[in-house]
Amino acid sequence: MMHTRRRRARRKLQRIVRLAAVVGLLSGGLMVSGAVAGEPPAGGPQAVDPAADVVARLGPSRTAGSWTGADGRTVVAVTDQDAAEEARRAGAEAKVVEHSMEQLRSATEELRSAPRVPGTAWSVDYADNSITVRADSTVSAEDWSDLSGLAEQIGGFVRMERTDGAFTTRVNGGTPVFGDRRRCSAGFNVTDGRDTFILTAGHCGPRDTTWFLDRGADELVGTTTVSSFPGDDYSLVRYEDVGTLDRTNVVDTGNGSAVQIVGAGRAAVGQRVFRSGSTTGFRSGMVTAVNATVNYPEGTVTGLIETTVCAEPGDSGGPLFSEGLALGVTSGGDGDCTTGGTTYFQPVTTAMESLGVNLTGGPPAPGDANADGAREENGETGAGAPPVPAPPVPPVRPEEGIASRTVTSIVDFGNPALGAGLIGVSLTGLLAARWLVSAQERREYRSFHSASWG
């Protein structure tokens, strides 16, 4: 009877240890695979974007843009087979197309020089080697006919497309802020080395607009000090009270979750991106074009990021990001989050370079010409000044070389070192448990037979 009870106890112990080890192995495997999926391929930062060097060498007459393919590899559009071979040698995939970047740019210049029609937008589709001109429901039949005639005159690679709804700026990301009869979303926290600001959309309000955390205007946030719209779509709201809002760059993703923003980057066609806004919360989609132009009723804005992410009024100014990288602030678009639509974003790198600011707690903006502190030598502070230290916030995950990471997801399940360690511990536990149980069985076996045999 005693032997039977011990055997049952051993079996129960074995089941518990095996279950714990299996859970550990699965968790460790997910951590390792999840982390590896977010890492750039072997070869360092140069392997992340093999298109840049190829495009620079071949020039706009032999290339026509690049994008991220479905398999995560960079694809470069080229106009001849020799250029294709050069792109492949650099580590990129190549697609031979008919129209060069020079031709695509020339076409967009013709569109831009034509009489402005509110409710229209155009962008270059690199993968299709074409330009798409969109006209919303407010565009008249006459204007549609004129645009169609212009597209036909430019060439067959300019496509016309009607959209439902209307292209509007999204007045009403993150935290809601309230102005005079308006509501927007806070984008990212930035600094000029002296003051701290919210980087948000320019159309949210002109200079000297005062912003509050509530409609009753009881909790002051700050005042707009710089606003650029149309043309661009960005503004700075300077914090008035040091304790009003958290100065770190953490984006709320809902359900008590958040993502740490650790740097700024430029969006790439085909990249999966995420947005947060005070109206529709956390949403995701894909980048479909860069350097897009939108003719809002208030004026034309150029250089925008075009995406499939939905947005609604009130989401304006909210952050667009991916894998800890700030990419843009919400400008406008058509549709809604019920039927879907197209949303455009002001690139943060362009805005920060123009404004002379950096993300708080992060590296300088790419292309920061003042990073060597030249302005400080003249007694000025600006983009060259070091960022104001941000309060410590636990990051979602450790980031190395974030500015050149391949974007695959918003967060990883974990990091590879921790996952590998958990796998090792689990395997060790399985072997140790098996050895201990086996030793106990051997002892009991010897004890049993010793007693039986006298």
XYZ file of C-alpha atoms in Angstrom:
454
model
C 0.000 0.000 0.000
C 2.825 2.372 0.963
C 4.610 1.572 -2.310
C 1.437 2.276 -4.305
C 0.946 5.685 -2.610
C 4.560 6.626 -3.316
C 4.233 5.607 -6.947
C 1.109 7.750 -7.334
C 2.919 10.685 -5.709
C 5.842 10.240 -8.105
C 3.553 10.182 -11.113
C 1.803 13.344 -9.916
C 5.173 15.038 -9.405
C 6.259 13.980 -12.899
C 3.099 15.407 -14.463
C 3.521 18.728 -12.660
C 7.198 19.051 -13.577
C 6.566 18.078 -17.211
C 3.670 20.543 -17.523
C 5.758 23.362 -16.061
C 8.653 22.488 -18.357
C 6.424 22.383 -21.458
C 4.970 25.796 -20.580
C 8.499 27.116 -20.103
C 9.672 25.696 -23.415
C 6.717 27.145 -25.307
C 7.096 30.563 -23.667
C 10.819 30.628 -24.291
C 10.295 29.597 -27.895
C 7.785 32.395 -28.424
C 10.151 34.910 -26.878
C 13.036 33.855 -29.088
C 10.979 33.669 -32.305
C 9.143 36.906 -31.541
C 12.355 38.758 -30.841
C 14.119 37.349 -33.890
C 11.160 38.372 -36.077
C 11.716 41.979 -35.066
C 15.474 42.007 -35.583
C 17.169 43.147 -38.784
C 18.796 40.466 -40.923
C 22.425 39.602 -40.388
C 24.794 42.281 -41.521
C 23.710 45.140 -39.286
C 21.949 48.348 -40.194
C 23.289 48.301 -43.773
C 21.219 45.173 -44.487
C 17.982 46.761 -43.324
C 17.626 49.147 -46.263
C 19.720 47.953 -49.198
C 17.620 50.179 -51.456
C 19.071 53.474 -50.263
C 22.569 53.003 -51.665
C 21.302 51.481 -54.916
C 18.842 54.310 -55.534
C 21.533 56.888 -54.768
C 23.982 55.282 -57.222
C 21.543 54.674 -60.068
C 19.643 57.936 -59.674
C 16.030 58.859 -60.507
C 16.381 58.083 -64.209
C 16.948 54.347 -63.589
C 14.954 53.780 -60.396
C 11.331 54.405 -59.412
C 11.049 54.048 -55.668
C 11.221 51.198 -53.186
C 8.916 49.458 -50.745
C 8.701 46.600 -48.273
C 7.415 43.376 -49.786
C 5.018 40.933 -48.146
C 7.996 38.816 -47.059
C 9.632 41.799 -45.346
C 12.351 42.239 -47.971
C 13.094 45.560 -49.632
C 11.989 45.818 -53.278
C 13.508 48.400 -55.618
C 11.805 49.471 -58.841
C 14.305 49.832 -61.688
C 14.007 50.618 -65.375
C 16.478 48.112 -66.886
C 17.982 44.674 -66.294
C 21.468 45.963 -65.462
C 19.998 48.085 -62.688
C 18.020 45.066 -61.485
C 21.196 43.010 -61.191
C 22.870 45.781 -59.218
C 19.918 45.957 -56.825
C 20.035 42.191 -56.276
C 23.761 42.293 -55.579
C 23.034 44.884 -52.885
C 20.641 42.451 -51.196
C 17.308 43.848 -52.428
C 14.690 42.356 -54.687
C 14.257 44.131 -57.999
C 11.222 44.845 -60.170
C 11.692 46.199 -63.685
C 9.126 48.930 -64.448
C 8.360 51.217 -67.365
C 8.326 54.657 -65.737
C 11.284 56.165 -63.865
C 11.165 58.355 -60.777
C 11.899 61.344 -63.003
C 8.718 60.643 -64.981
C 6.667 60.092 -61.835
C 7.916 63.346 -60.320
C 7.221 65.220 -63.535
C 3.651 63.920 -63.492
C 3.057 65.030 -59.909
C 4.465 68.471 -60.756
C 1.921 68.773 -63.576
C -0.858 67.832 -61.177
C 0.399 70.367 -58.646
C 0.618 73.161 -61.209
C -2.977 72.631 -62.384
C -5.795 74.692 -60.816
C -6.327 73.463 -57.249
C -9.463 71.376 -56.700
C -10.461 70.950 -53.023
C -11.358 67.357 -52.234
C -8.608 65.791 -54.325
C -5.398 63.982 -53.437
C -2.676 62.134 -55.275
C 0.164 59.799 -54.393
C 2.691 57.559 -56.116
C 2.188 53.791 -55.958
C 5.750 52.504 -56.371
C 4.752 48.841 -56.492
C 2.300 49.525 -59.338
C 4.540 52.148 -60.978
C 1.586 54.512 -61.189
C 0.053 57.638 -59.722
C -3.412 57.518 -58.185
C -5.524 60.679 -58.209
C -8.441 60.512 -55.773
C -11.476 62.770 -55.838
C -13.974 62.775 -52.992
C -17.739 63.287 -53.100
C -17.437 67.096 -53.029
C -15.658 67.270 -56.399
C -18.037 68.362 -59.160
C -18.565 66.459 -62.395
C -16.890 69.295 -64.296
C -13.774 69.222 -62.122
C -13.697 65.430 -62.355
C -13.802 65.675 -66.136
C -10.986 68.256 -66.181
C -8.836 66.095 -63.900
C -9.492 63.010 -66.004
C -8.450 64.910 -69.104
C -5.233 66.033 -67.412
C -4.495 62.457 -66.279
C -4.987 61.168 -69.809
C -2.724 63.898 -71.145
C 0.069 63.015 -68.687
C -0.069 59.327 -69.509
C -1.763 56.026 -68.833
C 0.132 55.519 -65.569
C -2.030 58.197 -63.887
C -5.188 56.545 -62.563
C -8.387 58.301 -61.469
C -10.357 57.077 -58.469
C -13.552 58.331 -56.838
C -13.858 57.969 -53.047
C -16.815 58.084 -50.678
C -16.990 60.792 -48.060
C -14.820 63.906 -48.094
C -11.192 64.707 -47.409
C -11.292 66.627 -44.157
C -8.808 67.478 -41.469
C -9.521 65.440 -38.335
C -10.068 68.195 -35.762
C -11.838 66.994 -32.689
C -3.878 60.201 -30.595
C -3.336 59.901 -27.613
C -4.618 62.223 -24.933
C -7.466 64.573 -25.936
C -6.763 68.290 -25.667
C -9.454 70.942 -25.889
C -9.226 74.410 -27.381
C -11.778 77.052 -28.308
C -14.638 75.002 -29.850
C -12.188 72.321 -30.987
C -10.672 69.034 -29.864
C -7.476 67.346 -31.021
C -5.131 64.585 -29.876
C -1.675 65.032 -28.425
C 1.045 63.601 -30.647
C 4.576 63.327 -29.270
C 6.529 65.202 -26.609
C 9.475 67.168 -27.989
C 12.016 69.649 -26.679
C 14.244 72.415 -27.997
C 16.633 71.910 -25.072
C 14.907 74.550 -22.986
C 11.120 74.103 -23.162
C 8.988 71.010 -23.668
C 6.178 70.864 -26.228
C 3.466 68.674 -27.693
C 4.028 68.060 -31.398
C 0.581 67.865 -32.995
C -1.255 68.852 -36.197
C -1.037 72.408 -37.483
C -4.684 72.563 -38.508
C -5.718 71.949 -34.894
C -5.284 75.613 -34.144
C -3.330 78.761 -35.012
C -0.614 80.345 -32.906
C -1.699 81.455 -29.402
C -4.457 78.802 -29.195
C -4.785 77.736 -25.551
C -5.287 74.045 -24.769
C -6.820 72.290 -21.760
C -7.242 68.711 -20.566
C -11.005 69.167 -20.155
C -13.842 70.949 -21.907
C -14.438 73.085 -18.844
C -10.998 74.697 -19.279
C -9.998 73.876 -15.715
C -6.719 72.008 -16.371
C -4.354 74.070 -18.508
C -2.011 72.196 -20.844
C -0.306 74.930 -22.811
C -0.369 77.344 -25.728
C 0.405 76.901 -29.417
C 3.655 78.725 -30.164
C 4.218 77.625 -33.783
C 1.693 76.421 -36.357
C 2.203 75.526 -40.018
C -0.889 74.784 -42.134
C -1.566 74.459 -45.048
C 1.594 73.512 -46.931
C 2.651 71.439 -43.918
C 0.508 70.254 -41.020
C 2.324 70.549 -37.695
C 2.362 72.734 -34.604
C 3.973 73.009 -31.176
C 2.022 73.424 -27.938
C 4.338 74.584 -25.141
C 3.610 73.136 -21.722
C 2.741 75.810 -19.165
C 2.695 73.685 -16.023
C 5.506 71.216 -15.407
C 3.146 68.763 -13.698
C 0.314 68.863 -16.230
C 1.228 65.868 -18.386
C 3.833 63.138 -18.436
C 6.763 64.348 -20.551
C 7.825 60.852 -21.571
C 6.846 59.514 -24.972
C 4.447 56.715 -24.188
C 1.466 56.065 -26.469
C -1.693 54.606 -24.971
C -2.896 51.534 -26.874
C -5.950 50.833 -24.706
C -6.793 48.296 -21.992
C -4.086 49.696 -19.752
C -1.330 48.984 -22.303
C 1.180 51.451 -23.721
C 4.149 51.602 -26.072
C 7.359 53.462 -25.297
C 8.506 55.785 -28.092
C 12.294 55.613 -28.235
C 13.146 57.306 -31.521
C 11.897 58.806 -34.767
C 11.964 57.299 -38.240
C 10.665 57.670 -41.767
C 7.741 55.575 -42.958
C 8.247 53.031 -45.747
C 5.703 51.787 -48.265
C 4.389 48.395 -47.157
C 5.218 49.015 -43.489
C 2.653 48.069 -40.857
C 1.852 51.063 -38.676
C -0.244 51.937 -35.649
C -2.161 55.030 -34.616
C -3.760 56.284 -31.422
C -6.413 58.991 -31.258
C -8.800 60.458 -28.727
C -11.896 59.552 -30.780
C -11.280 56.068 -32.139
C -8.428 54.879 -29.918
C -5.831 52.391 -31.134
C -5.876 51.380 -34.824
C -3.515 49.759 -37.298
C -2.951 49.603 -41.048
C -0.335 49.787 -43.802
C 1.645 52.578 -45.437
C 0.505 52.792 -49.060
C 2.496 55.847 -50.197
C 4.851 58.578 -49.031
C 5.150 62.162 -50.235
C 1.402 62.304 -50.917
C -0.478 65.541 -51.654
C -3.954 66.359 -50.309
C -6.109 69.321 -51.331
C -8.138 70.020 -48.190
C -10.840 72.710 -48.326
C -8.494 74.874 -46.225
C -5.515 74.421 -48.569
C -2.994 71.972 -50.000
C -0.633 69.899 -47.856
C 2.286 68.013 -49.429
C 4.808 65.412 -48.303
C 2.298 63.322 -46.359
C 2.293 59.626 -45.439
C -0.697 57.798 -46.956
C -2.080 54.816 -45.028
C -5.011 52.435 -44.738
C -5.389 53.293 -41.035
C -8.844 54.691 -40.273
C -9.423 57.939 -38.356
C -12.273 60.257 -37.404
C -12.676 63.882 -36.276
C -10.864 64.383 -32.978
C -8.022 62.011 -33.903
C -6.102 64.913 -35.481
C -2.571 65.330 -34.202
C -2.481 61.849 -32.694
C 0.658 59.717 -33.064
C 1.512 57.335 -35.901
C 4.228 54.892 -34.883
C 5.658 51.423 -35.328
C 7.921 49.340 -33.096
C 8.767 52.248 -30.832
C 9.458 54.681 -33.686
C 7.535 57.941 -34.037
C 6.531 58.296 -37.699
C 3.853 60.975 -38.004
C 0.945 62.948 -36.586
C -2.585 62.563 -37.925
C -3.506 65.118 -40.571
C -6.754 64.052 -42.259
C -8.437 61.762 -44.752
C -11.758 60.309 -45.805
C -14.000 57.564 -44.467
C -14.311 56.436 -40.873
C -13.516 53.478 -38.620
C -16.776 51.711 -39.502
C -16.418 51.602 -43.285
C -12.689 52.266 -43.486
C -10.884 54.909 -45.486
C -7.584 56.603 -46.241
C -5.722 58.640 -43.624
C -2.760 60.955 -44.146
C -0.036 61.843 -41.660
C 2.519 64.629 -41.363
C 5.968 62.984 -41.063
C 7.533 63.793 -37.683
C 11.070 63.903 -39.061
C 10.152 66.721 -41.450
C 8.334 68.600 -38.702
C 11.117 68.227 -36.132
C 13.814 69.281 -38.579
C 11.816 72.401 -39.494
C 11.017 73.244 -35.870
C 14.461 72.499 -34.431
C 13.222 70.056 -31.799
C 13.919 66.476 -30.724
C 11.818 63.834 -29.023
C 12.081 64.015 -25.250
C 14.161 61.181 -23.882
C 15.155 60.079 -27.377
C 17.899 60.589 -29.977
C 18.078 63.681 -32.212
C 15.837 63.781 -35.239
C 17.344 62.200 -38.386
C 19.075 64.804 -40.531
C 19.492 67.226 -37.616
C 21.967 69.710 -39.024
C 22.501 71.323 -35.629
C 23.447 68.146 -33.790
C 27.054 69.313 -33.487
C 25.974 72.151 -31.226
C 26.762 74.904 -33.731
C 23.850 76.995 -32.510
C 25.078 76.790 -28.932
C 28.333 78.440 -30.018
C 26.250 81.448 -31.032
C 24.529 81.549 -27.666
C 21.342 79.910 -28.982
C 19.509 76.781 -27.984
C 17.648 74.587 -30.421
C 17.877 71.273 -32.163
C 21.565 71.005 -31.312
C 20.916 71.103 -27.560
C 20.762 67.821 -25.695
C 17.261 66.498 -25.021
C 15.736 67.237 -21.630
C 15.960 64.018 -19.592
C 12.568 62.373 -19.338
C 11.261 60.670 -16.177
C 12.106 56.958 -16.250
C 9.350 54.817 -17.738
C 9.763 51.058 -18.121
C 10.214 50.437 -21.856
C 8.063 47.884 -23.603
C 11.240 46.110 -24.674
C 14.934 46.913 -24.913
C 15.805 48.565 -28.216
C 19.191 48.530 -29.941
C 19.795 50.665 -33.021
C 16.087 51.478 -33.172
C 16.439 53.967 -36.014
C 17.434 51.198 -38.406
C 15.212 48.360 -37.225
C 13.037 46.366 -39.579
C 9.479 47.035 -38.461
C 7.425 43.891 -38.036
C 5.113 44.441 -35.075
C 4.216 46.897 -32.364
C 5.943 44.944 -29.596
C 7.788 41.671 -29.327
C 6.702 38.900 -26.975
C 10.078 39.228 -25.271
C 13.785 39.307 -25.882
C 15.858 36.347 -27.140
C 18.216 36.197 -24.148
C 15.361 35.778 -21.698
C 13.640 33.246 -23.959
C 16.788 31.179 -24.403
C 17.374 31.259 -20.671
C 13.845 30.059 -19.974
C 14.274 27.206 -22.462
C 17.526 26.211 -20.768
C 15.983 26.272 -17.303
C 13.002 24.217 -18.516
C 15.225 21.557 -20.116
C 17.415 21.417 -17.022
C 14.309 21.013 -14.868
C 13.058 18.151 -17.003
C 16.386 16.321 -16.834
C 16.836 16.956 -13.119
C 13.291 15.815 -12.315
C 13.748 12.730 -14.407
C 17.050 11.926 -12.651
C 15.578 12.505 -9.164
C 12.523 10.357 -9.836
C 14.710 7.651 -11.358
C 17.045 7.705 -8.334
C 14.099 7.473 -5.967
C 12.712 4.544 -7.905
C 16.086 2.799 -7.755
C 16.297 3.279 -4.000
C 12.801 1.963 -3.462
C 13.482 -0.953 -5.770
C 16.590 -1.918 -3.772
C 14.755 -1.414 -0.463
C 11.822 -3.536 -1.559
C 13.929 -6.430 -2.765
C 16.240 -6.266 0.235
C 13.252 -6.643 2.557
C 11.778 -9.480 0.477
C 14.959 -11.420 0.196
C 16.024 -11.070 3.830
